[in-house]
Short mmCIF file of C-alpha atoms in Angstrom, two decimals:
data_model
loop_
_atom_site.label_atom_id
_atom_site.label_comp_id
_atom_site.label_asym_id
_atom_site.label_seq_id
_atom_site.Cartn_x
_atom_site.Cartn_y
_atom_site.Cartn_z
CA MET A 1 60.10 2.43 -120.09
CA GLU A 2 56.99 0.27 -119.94
CA ASP A 3 56.37 -2.43 -122.53
CA ALA A 4 53.59 -2.11 -125.09
CA SER A 5 51.09 -4.08 -123.01
CA GLU A 6 51.72 -1.98 -119.91
CA GLN A 7 51.52 1.24 -121.93
CA LYS A 8 48.13 0.17 -123.24
CA THR A 9 46.95 -0.50 -119.67
CA ILE A 10 48.23 2.87 -118.47
CA ILE A 11 46.32 4.67 -121.20
CA SER A 12 43.11 2.68 -120.80
CA SER A 13 43.04 3.06 -117.00
CA LEU A 14 44.47 6.53 -116.34
CA ALA A 15 43.63 8.51 -119.49
CA TYR A 16 40.14 9.49 -120.57
CA HIS A 17 38.51 11.33 -123.43
CA TRP A 18 36.93 14.61 -122.33
CA SER A 19 33.47 14.12 -123.85
CA GLU A 20 32.17 17.45 -122.50
CA ALA A 21 34.54 19.23 -124.88
CA ASP A 22 33.02 17.39 -127.85
CA ARG A 23 29.53 18.32 -126.72
CA ALA A 24 30.57 21.98 -126.55
CA VAL A 25 30.94 22.18 -130.35
CA ILE A 26 29.06 20.86 -133.39
CA GLN A 27 28.52 17.21 -132.59
CA PHE A 28 26.13 14.67 -134.04
CA PRO A 29 25.36 11.76 -131.66
CA LYS A 30 25.91 8.34 -133.20
CA SER A 31 26.95 9.94 -136.46
CA ARG A 32 26.66 7.53 -139.41
CA GLY A 33 28.55 9.70 -141.88
CA LEU A 34 27.44 10.84 -145.32
CA GLU A 35 27.11 7.40 -146.86
CA TYR A 36 23.45 7.46 -145.89
CA SER A 37 22.61 10.87 -147.34
CA ARG A 38 21.02 11.40 -150.73
CA THR A 39 24.13 13.22 -151.93
CA PHE A 40 26.22 10.09 -151.45
CA THR A 41 23.72 7.52 -152.77
CA ASN A 42 25.27 4.79 -154.89
CA GLY A 43 24.26 3.96 -158.42
CA GLY A 44 24.26 5.57 -161.85
CA THR A 45 25.42 4.68 -165.34
CA ALA A 46 26.85 7.98 -166.57
CA SER A 47 30.17 7.99 -168.40
CA MET A 48 33.40 9.39 -166.97
CA GLY A 49 34.56 10.34 -170.45
CA ARG A 50 38.30 10.49 -171.05
CA LEU A 51 38.99 10.32 -167.33
CA ALA A 52 38.18 6.62 -167.48
CA LEU A 53 41.32 6.07 -169.60
CA LEU A 54 43.71 7.36 -166.96
CA PRO A 55 45.60 5.12 -164.50
CA LEU A 56 44.26 5.04 -160.95
CA GLU A 57 47.28 6.87 -159.51
CA ILE A 58 46.82 9.82 -161.86
CA LEU A 59 43.07 9.82 -161.26
CA HIS A 60 43.66 10.00 -157.52
CA ASN A 61 46.04 12.95 -157.97
CA ILE A 62 43.22 14.72 -159.81
CA VAL A 63 40.19 13.85 -157.71
CA ARG A 64 41.87 14.58 -154.36
CA GLU A 65 41.70 18.24 -155.38
CA LEU A 66 37.89 17.98 -155.38
CA ASP A 67 35.72 18.90 -152.42
CA PHE A 68 33.52 16.30 -150.73
CA GLU A 69 30.34 17.51 -152.38
CA SER A 70 31.95 16.92 -155.79
CA LEU A 71 33.36 13.57 -154.68
CA GLY A 72 29.89 12.54 -153.56
CA ALA A 73 28.50 13.44 -156.97
CA MET A 74 31.33 11.56 -158.68
CA ARG A 75 30.58 8.41 -156.69
CA CYS A 76 27.09 8.45 -158.15
CA LEU A 77 28.21 8.41 -161.79
CA ASN A 78 28.82 4.68 -162.15
CA THR A 79 30.45 1.68 -160.50
CA ARG A 80 33.95 2.61 -161.70
CA SER A 81 33.75 6.16 -160.35
CA LYS A 82 32.43 4.85 -157.04
CA ASP A 83 35.42 2.53 -156.82
CA ILE A 84 37.88 5.30 -157.72
CA VAL A 85 36.58 7.63 -155.03
CA GLY A 86 36.24 4.83 -152.49
CA LYS A 87 39.93 3.90 -152.87
CA LEU A 88 41.13 7.49 -152.56
CA PRO A 89 42.95 7.57 -149.18
CA ALA A 90 41.75 11.08 -148.38
CA TYR A 91 38.11 10.18 -148.99
CA ARG A 92 38.32 6.74 -147.36
CA ASP A 93 40.02 7.87 -144.16
CA ILE A 94 38.02 11.05 -143.61
CA ALA A 95 34.72 9.27 -144.31
CA THR A 96 35.77 6.49 -141.91
CA PHE A 97 37.41 8.39 -139.05
CA ALA A 98 36.03 11.94 -139.32
CA HIS A 99 32.48 11.44 -140.56
CA ASN A 100 31.15 13.75 -137.83
CA ALA A 101 33.25 16.55 -139.35
CA LEU A 102 31.79 15.81 -142.79
CA ARG A 103 28.30 16.06 -141.37
CA ALA A 104 29.24 19.35 -139.72
CA LEU A 105 30.54 20.69 -143.03
CA SER A 106 27.34 19.58 -144.73
CA ALA A 107 25.06 21.05 -142.06
CA THR A 108 26.86 24.41 -142.12
CA GLY A 109 26.85 24.67 -145.91
CA LEU A 110 30.60 24.12 -146.28
CA LEU A 111 30.86 20.69 -147.89
CA SER A 112 32.07 22.32 -151.11
CA LYS A 113 34.60 24.67 -149.46
CA TYR A 114 37.57 22.42 -148.74
CA SER A 115 39.28 19.87 -150.95
CA ALA A 116 39.82 16.30 -149.83
CA LYS A 117 43.56 16.96 -150.06
CA CYS A 118 43.29 19.93 -147.69
CA LEU A 119 41.21 18.13 -145.05
CA TYR A 120 43.35 15.00 -145.29
CA SER A 121 46.47 17.05 -144.62
CA VAL A 122 44.85 18.39 -141.44
CA LEU A 123 43.65 14.91 -140.45
CA CYS A 124 47.20 13.55 -140.63
CA GLN A 125 48.88 16.16 -138.42
CA ASP A 126 48.00 16.66 -134.77
CA ARG A 127 49.34 20.08 -133.77
CA CYS A 128 47.10 23.05 -133.00
CA PHE A 129 47.53 25.88 -135.52
CA GLY A 130 47.46 28.46 -132.72
CA CYS A 131 49.94 26.85 -130.30
CA ILE A 132 52.17 23.80 -129.97
CA GLY A 133 49.55 21.67 -128.21
CA PHE A 134 47.50 18.74 -129.44
CA GLY A 135 44.58 20.03 -131.49
CA SER A 136 41.39 18.00 -131.48
CA PHE A 137 38.99 20.39 -133.24
CA LEU A 138 38.48 21.67 -136.78
CA PHE A 139 37.78 25.40 -137.09
CA LEU A 140 35.33 25.54 -139.99
CA PRO A 141 35.95 29.14 -141.18
CA THR A 142 39.59 28.35 -142.01
CA GLY A 143 39.81 24.55 -142.13
CA ARG A 144 42.57 24.57 -139.50
CA ARG A 145 43.12 22.42 -136.43
CA TYR A 146 42.94 24.00 -132.97
CA CYS A 147 42.97 22.91 -129.33
CA PHE A 148 40.19 23.57 -126.82
CA SER A 149 42.19 26.25 -125.03
CA CYS A 150 42.58 28.22 -128.26
CA ILE A 151 38.84 28.02 -128.94
CA GLU A 152 38.34 29.83 -125.64
CA THR A 153 41.20 32.34 -125.72
CA ASN A 154 42.93 32.68 -129.11
CA PRO A 155 42.02 35.90 -131.01
CA GLU A 156 42.27 33.90 -134.25
CA MET A 157 39.17 31.99 -133.15
CA VAL A 158 36.91 35.02 -132.69
CA VAL A 159 33.85 34.85 -134.93
CA VAL A 160 31.12 37.41 -135.55
CA SER A 161 27.83 37.45 -137.41
CA THR A 162 27.94 38.55 -141.04
CA SER A 163 25.94 41.67 -140.20
CA THR A 164 28.47 42.60 -137.52
CA ALA A 165 31.39 41.94 -139.89
CA ALA A 166 29.75 44.09 -142.57
CA ALA A 167 29.42 47.00 -140.16
CA LEU A 168 32.84 46.60 -138.53
CA PHE A 169 34.81 46.42 -141.77
CA GLY A 170 32.62 48.21 -144.32
CA LEU A 171 31.83 45.09 -146.33
CA ALA A 172 28.86 44.47 -148.58
CA ASP A 173 27.28 41.03 -148.92
CA LYS A 174 29.14 40.56 -152.21
CA ALA A 175 32.45 40.99 -150.40
CA LEU A 176 31.63 38.61 -147.57
CA ARG A 177 31.09 35.82 -150.10
CA GLN A 178 34.85 35.89 -150.70
CA ILE A 179 35.49 34.30 -147.29
CA VAL A 180 33.97 31.25 -145.64
CA VAL A 181 30.51 31.93 -144.21
CA VAL A 182 29.30 29.36 -141.67
CA THR A 183 25.58 28.79 -141.26
CA THR A 184 25.24 27.76 -137.63
CA VAL A 185 23.51 24.58 -136.48
CA SER A 186 20.83 24.83 -133.80
CA GLY A 187 21.87 23.22 -130.53
CA ASP A 188 23.63 23.64 -127.19
CA TYR A 189 27.16 25.07 -127.21
CA GLY A 190 30.01 25.78 -124.84
CA ILE A 191 30.90 23.97 -121.65
CA TYR A 192 27.78 25.37 -120.01
CA GLN A 193 25.61 24.30 -122.95
CA LYS A 194 24.01 27.57 -123.99
CA THR A 195 21.05 26.89 -126.29
CA HIS A 196 20.98 28.48 -129.75
CA ARG A 197 17.76 27.83 -131.62
CA ARG A 198 18.11 30.45 -134.33
CA ARG A 199 20.47 29.72 -137.20
CA ILE A 200 22.67 32.66 -138.15
CA GLN A 201 25.62 33.21 -140.48
CA ILE A 202 29.03 33.80 -138.93
CA VAL A 203 32.56 34.47 -140.19
CA SER A 204 36.06 34.58 -138.79
CA ARG A 205 36.71 38.10 -137.53
CA GLN A 206 40.37 37.79 -138.50
CA GLU A 207 39.51 36.76 -142.08
CA ALA A 208 36.91 39.53 -142.33
CA THR A 209 39.52 42.06 -141.13
CA LYS A 210 41.99 40.95 -143.81
CA LEU A 211 39.26 41.15 -146.44
CA GLY A 212 38.25 44.64 -145.32
CA ILE A 213 41.82 45.93 -145.58
CA LEU A 214 42.23 44.29 -149.01
CA ILE A 215 39.02 45.77 -150.40
CA HIS A 216 39.44 49.27 -148.96
CA GLY A 217 43.16 49.42 -149.73
CA SER A 218 44.43 50.07 -146.22
CA GLU A 219 43.38 49.89 -142.60
CA GLU A 220 42.98 53.68 -142.53
CA GLU A 221 40.67 53.66 -145.56
CA MET A 222 38.66 50.83 -144.02
CA GLU A 223 38.19 52.80 -140.82
CA ARG A 224 37.15 55.87 -142.82
CA ALA A 225 34.58 53.82 -144.76
CA VAL A 226 33.19 52.41 -141.53
CA THR A 227 32.91 55.90 -140.06
CA LEU A 228 31.01 57.08 -143.15
CA GLY A 229 28.83 53.98 -143.17
CA ILE A 230 30.14 52.83 -146.57
CA HIS A 231 30.00 49.15 -147.53
CA ARG A 232 32.08 47.98 -150.49
CA GLY A 233 31.58 44.80 -152.45
CA ASN A 234 35.02 44.58 -154.08
CA VAL A 235 38.22 46.54 -154.68
CA LEU A 236 37.09 50.01 -155.70
CA GLY A 237 37.47 50.57 -159.45
CA ASP A 238 36.63 53.37 -161.87
CA ASN A 239 33.06 52.18 -162.37
CA ASP A 240 32.45 50.88 -158.85
CA GLN A 241 30.63 53.24 -156.53
CA PRO A 242 30.63 52.38 -152.82
CA ARG A 243 27.23 51.83 -151.23
CA LYS A 244 26.32 54.25 -148.45
CA VAL A 245 24.49 52.58 -145.61
CA VAL A 246 21.68 54.66 -144.14
CA ASN A 247 22.20 53.33 -140.63
CA GLY A 248 25.90 52.73 -140.09
CA SER A 249 25.62 51.61 -136.48
CA ILE A 250 27.08 48.22 -135.60
CA PRO A 251 24.31 45.70 -134.95
CA GLN A 252 24.45 44.01 -131.58
CA ARG A 253 22.30 40.99 -132.42
CA PRO A 254 22.38 38.29 -133.48
CA GLY A 255 25.81 37.00 -132.60
CA ALA A 256 27.50 40.01 -131.02
CA ASN A 257 29.43 39.61 -127.75
CA ASP A 258 28.60 35.91 -127.58
CA ASP A 259 31.41 33.80 -126.17
CA THR A 260 29.82 30.59 -127.45
CA LEU A 261 30.08 31.60 -131.13
CA PRO A 262 33.58 30.08 -131.59
CA PHE A 263 32.19 26.73 -130.42
CA MET A 264 29.48 26.99 -133.09
CA ALA A 265 32.23 27.20 -135.71
CA CYS A 266 34.13 24.10 -134.54
CA THR A 267 33.68 20.34 -134.66
CA PRO A 268 35.69 17.40 -133.22
CA PHE A 269 38.45 16.32 -135.59
CA PRO A 270 40.59 13.31 -134.64
CA TYR A 271 44.21 12.80 -135.62
CA LEU A 272 45.12 9.89 -137.88
CA ASP A 273 48.55 8.37 -137.35
CA VAL A 274 49.00 7.11 -140.91
CA GLN A 275 52.05 4.96 -140.15
CA ARG A 276 50.32 3.00 -137.39
CA ARG A 277 46.81 3.35 -138.88
CA ARG A 278 45.65 4.54 -135.48
CA ILE A 279 43.11 7.23 -134.70
CA ASN A 280 43.72 9.56 -131.76
CA LYS A 281 41.03 11.84 -130.34
CA GLY A 282 43.15 13.16 -127.47
CA VAL A 283 43.02 12.31 -123.77
CA CYS A 284 43.11 13.94 -120.34
CA CYS A 285 44.83 12.66 -117.19
CA ARG A 286 43.05 11.06 -114.21
CA GLY A 287 45.93 12.17 -112.01
CA CYS A 288 45.37 15.81 -112.97
CA GLU A 289 41.65 15.31 -112.38
CA TYR A 290 42.51 13.98 -108.91
CA ASN A 291 44.69 17.05 -108.24
CA TRP A 292 41.85 19.40 -109.16
CA TYR A 293 39.26 17.82 -106.89
CA ARG A 294 41.73 17.38 -104.02
CA ARG A 295 43.32 20.83 -104.30
CA ASP A 296 41.88 22.15 -101.01
CA GLU A 297 43.04 19.09 -99.04
CA ASP A 298 46.37 18.30 -100.66
CA PHE A 299 47.83 21.76 -101.24
CA PRO A 300 48.71 24.40 -98.62
CA ARG A 301 46.26 27.23 -97.97
CA GLY A 302 47.19 30.46 -99.71
CA TYR A 303 49.16 28.64 -102.42
CA ASN A 304 47.57 30.00 -105.62
CA ILE A 305 47.59 27.01 -107.94
CA SER A 306 43.94 26.70 -108.92
CA GLN A 307 44.48 28.21 -112.36
CA ASN A 308 47.30 25.82 -113.24
CA LEU A 309 45.40 22.83 -111.84
CA PHE A 310 42.31 23.76 -113.86
CA ARG A 311 44.42 24.19 -116.99
CA ASN A 312 45.96 20.75 -116.49
CA LEU A 313 42.53 19.24 -115.77
CA ASN A 314 41.25 20.34 -119.18
CA LYS A 315 44.45 19.86 -121.16
CA ILE A 316 43.96 17.44 -124.04
CA ILE A 317 47.09 15.62 -125.21
CA SER A 318 47.89 12.75 -127.53
CA GLU A 319 48.24 9.22 -126.19
CA ASP A 320 51.99 9.28 -126.84
CA GLU A 321 52.26 12.55 -124.93
CA PHE A 322 50.25 11.05 -122.09
CA LEU A 323 52.79 8.26 -121.61
CA VAL A 324 55.50 10.90 -121.16
CA HIS A 325 53.22 12.93 -118.87
CA PHE A 326 52.51 9.84 -116.77
CA GLU A 327 56.18 9.52 -115.85
CA ASN A 328 56.11 13.00 -114.30
CA CYS A 329 52.61 13.11 -112.78
CA ARG A 330 52.82 12.07 -109.12
CA SER A 331 49.07 11.66 -108.76
CA ALA A 332 48.82 9.47 -111.86
CA LYS A 333 51.69 7.36 -110.49
CA MET A 334 49.90 7.11 -107.13
CA LEU A 335 46.67 5.94 -108.79
CA TRP A 336 48.66 3.41 -110.79
CA ASP A 337 50.44 2.00 -107.73
CA GLU A 338 47.52 2.10 -105.28
CA TYR A 339 44.69 1.07 -107.56
CA ILE A 340 45.56 -0.25 -111.02
CA LEU A 341 48.45 -2.51 -109.97
CA LYS A 342 46.27 -3.82 -107.13
CA ARG A 343 43.53 -4.54 -109.68
CA LYS A 344 41.19 -1.93 -108.23
CA GLU A 345 39.12 -0.42 -111.00
CA LEU A 346 38.83 3.37 -111.08
CA SER A 347 35.11 3.35 -111.74
CA GLU A 348 33.02 6.51 -111.47
CA SER A 349 31.83 5.54 -107.99
CA VAL A 350 35.40 4.87 -106.83
CA ARG A 351 36.58 8.19 -108.26
CA SER A 352 33.71 9.98 -106.53
CA THR A 353 34.98 8.57 -103.25
CA ILE A 354 38.72 9.09 -103.52
CA PHE A 355 38.67 12.30 -105.57
CA ARG A 356 36.12 14.22 -103.53
CA THR A 357 36.61 13.07 -99.93
#
C-alpha cells in the first residue's frame, strides 16, 4: 500500500471533482454563506432569560434542535448568544463546509424546515440514502443524502409541481403544507443545462403519495377521490366536507414530465470526516475518463460496454474509495506509470491529446 504522501499524489493527479454535476443542481458561484445576510447580522442586546444560566453543554443540546433560521435569530440577541451558536459544532461545521446548502435552503424557503442536528447528522455520513454509493447531494424535500445516479433514476427522487400533486392524490393546499414544499430557484439545471426562469413550487411525489393515502384512509379511497375530483385538506372528520374540484383533470404545466425537476430540488452537500476534520466532495477517476474516450480504439468492435464505461465515467466516490479503485483500474495505473511517475502533468491539453487520439 502506498504511503500517505504517495496517496495524496495519486488523488491530486488522477482523481477530479466532477464540477458539471454541481452545476446541474442548485449552486451559487463563490458562495459566501449566510454570515453576510440580514438574517445572520451580528449585534443586539436582548436577554436570553433563564437560558443564560445553563451550562454550555446543556445549551448546545437544546439549540441543536433549532433550525438555521432560528439559530440565525438567536445569534442576533447578544454577544453571549452569538458565542453559544458559533461554538455549536452543527452550526459551525455546516456554516463553514456546507454554506452553499444553507443558501439553497434559504432561497427555496426551507431554512426553517430542518434542525441543525438533522443536517449535521447527514453532513457526517457519506452514504447515499437510495443505494450504497457515495452521496454528494442533499435532496431538499426530505433532507436526505443521494448520489448523482439516484437523482437521475431513483423513483424516490421524482418531484412534481404542487398543482400536479394536488390532482394526482386529491390533496388541497392545506394538506400539501404538511410536507416540504420547495420553491424553485431560477437557473440552468441538469447536465444539459435546461433554463428555468419561472419559479414554481414542487414536492416529492413519494411524500405526496404517502400523505394522500394517510388523508384519504387508503390507496383505494385516494384513487376514488381523484376520480371524483375531490381534494381533501386533512383526515376526513364528522365536520369536514371534502372540496369538489370543478375541473379534476391533471395539469400538465408547470412542472409535469420534466426530467430536470429532481435537479431543482437538490444541492451539493459535502461529507465531513469528523475524526480527521476533512471535507470530501467526492471524486471521479481519470482512468475511467480515459476508458470512455478511448472506447472505440481500445475495446473490440461489437463488445457492448458503453453503458458500463459511461456509468464508471460519472461515478462519484470518496477519496478513500478512490485509493482502493486505483489498485484495480488498469488505465489509472497506466496513467500513473507513464505520466505521473515520469513527472508529466496531465493537463487539459495533454488529456485532449492522449484521451481523444
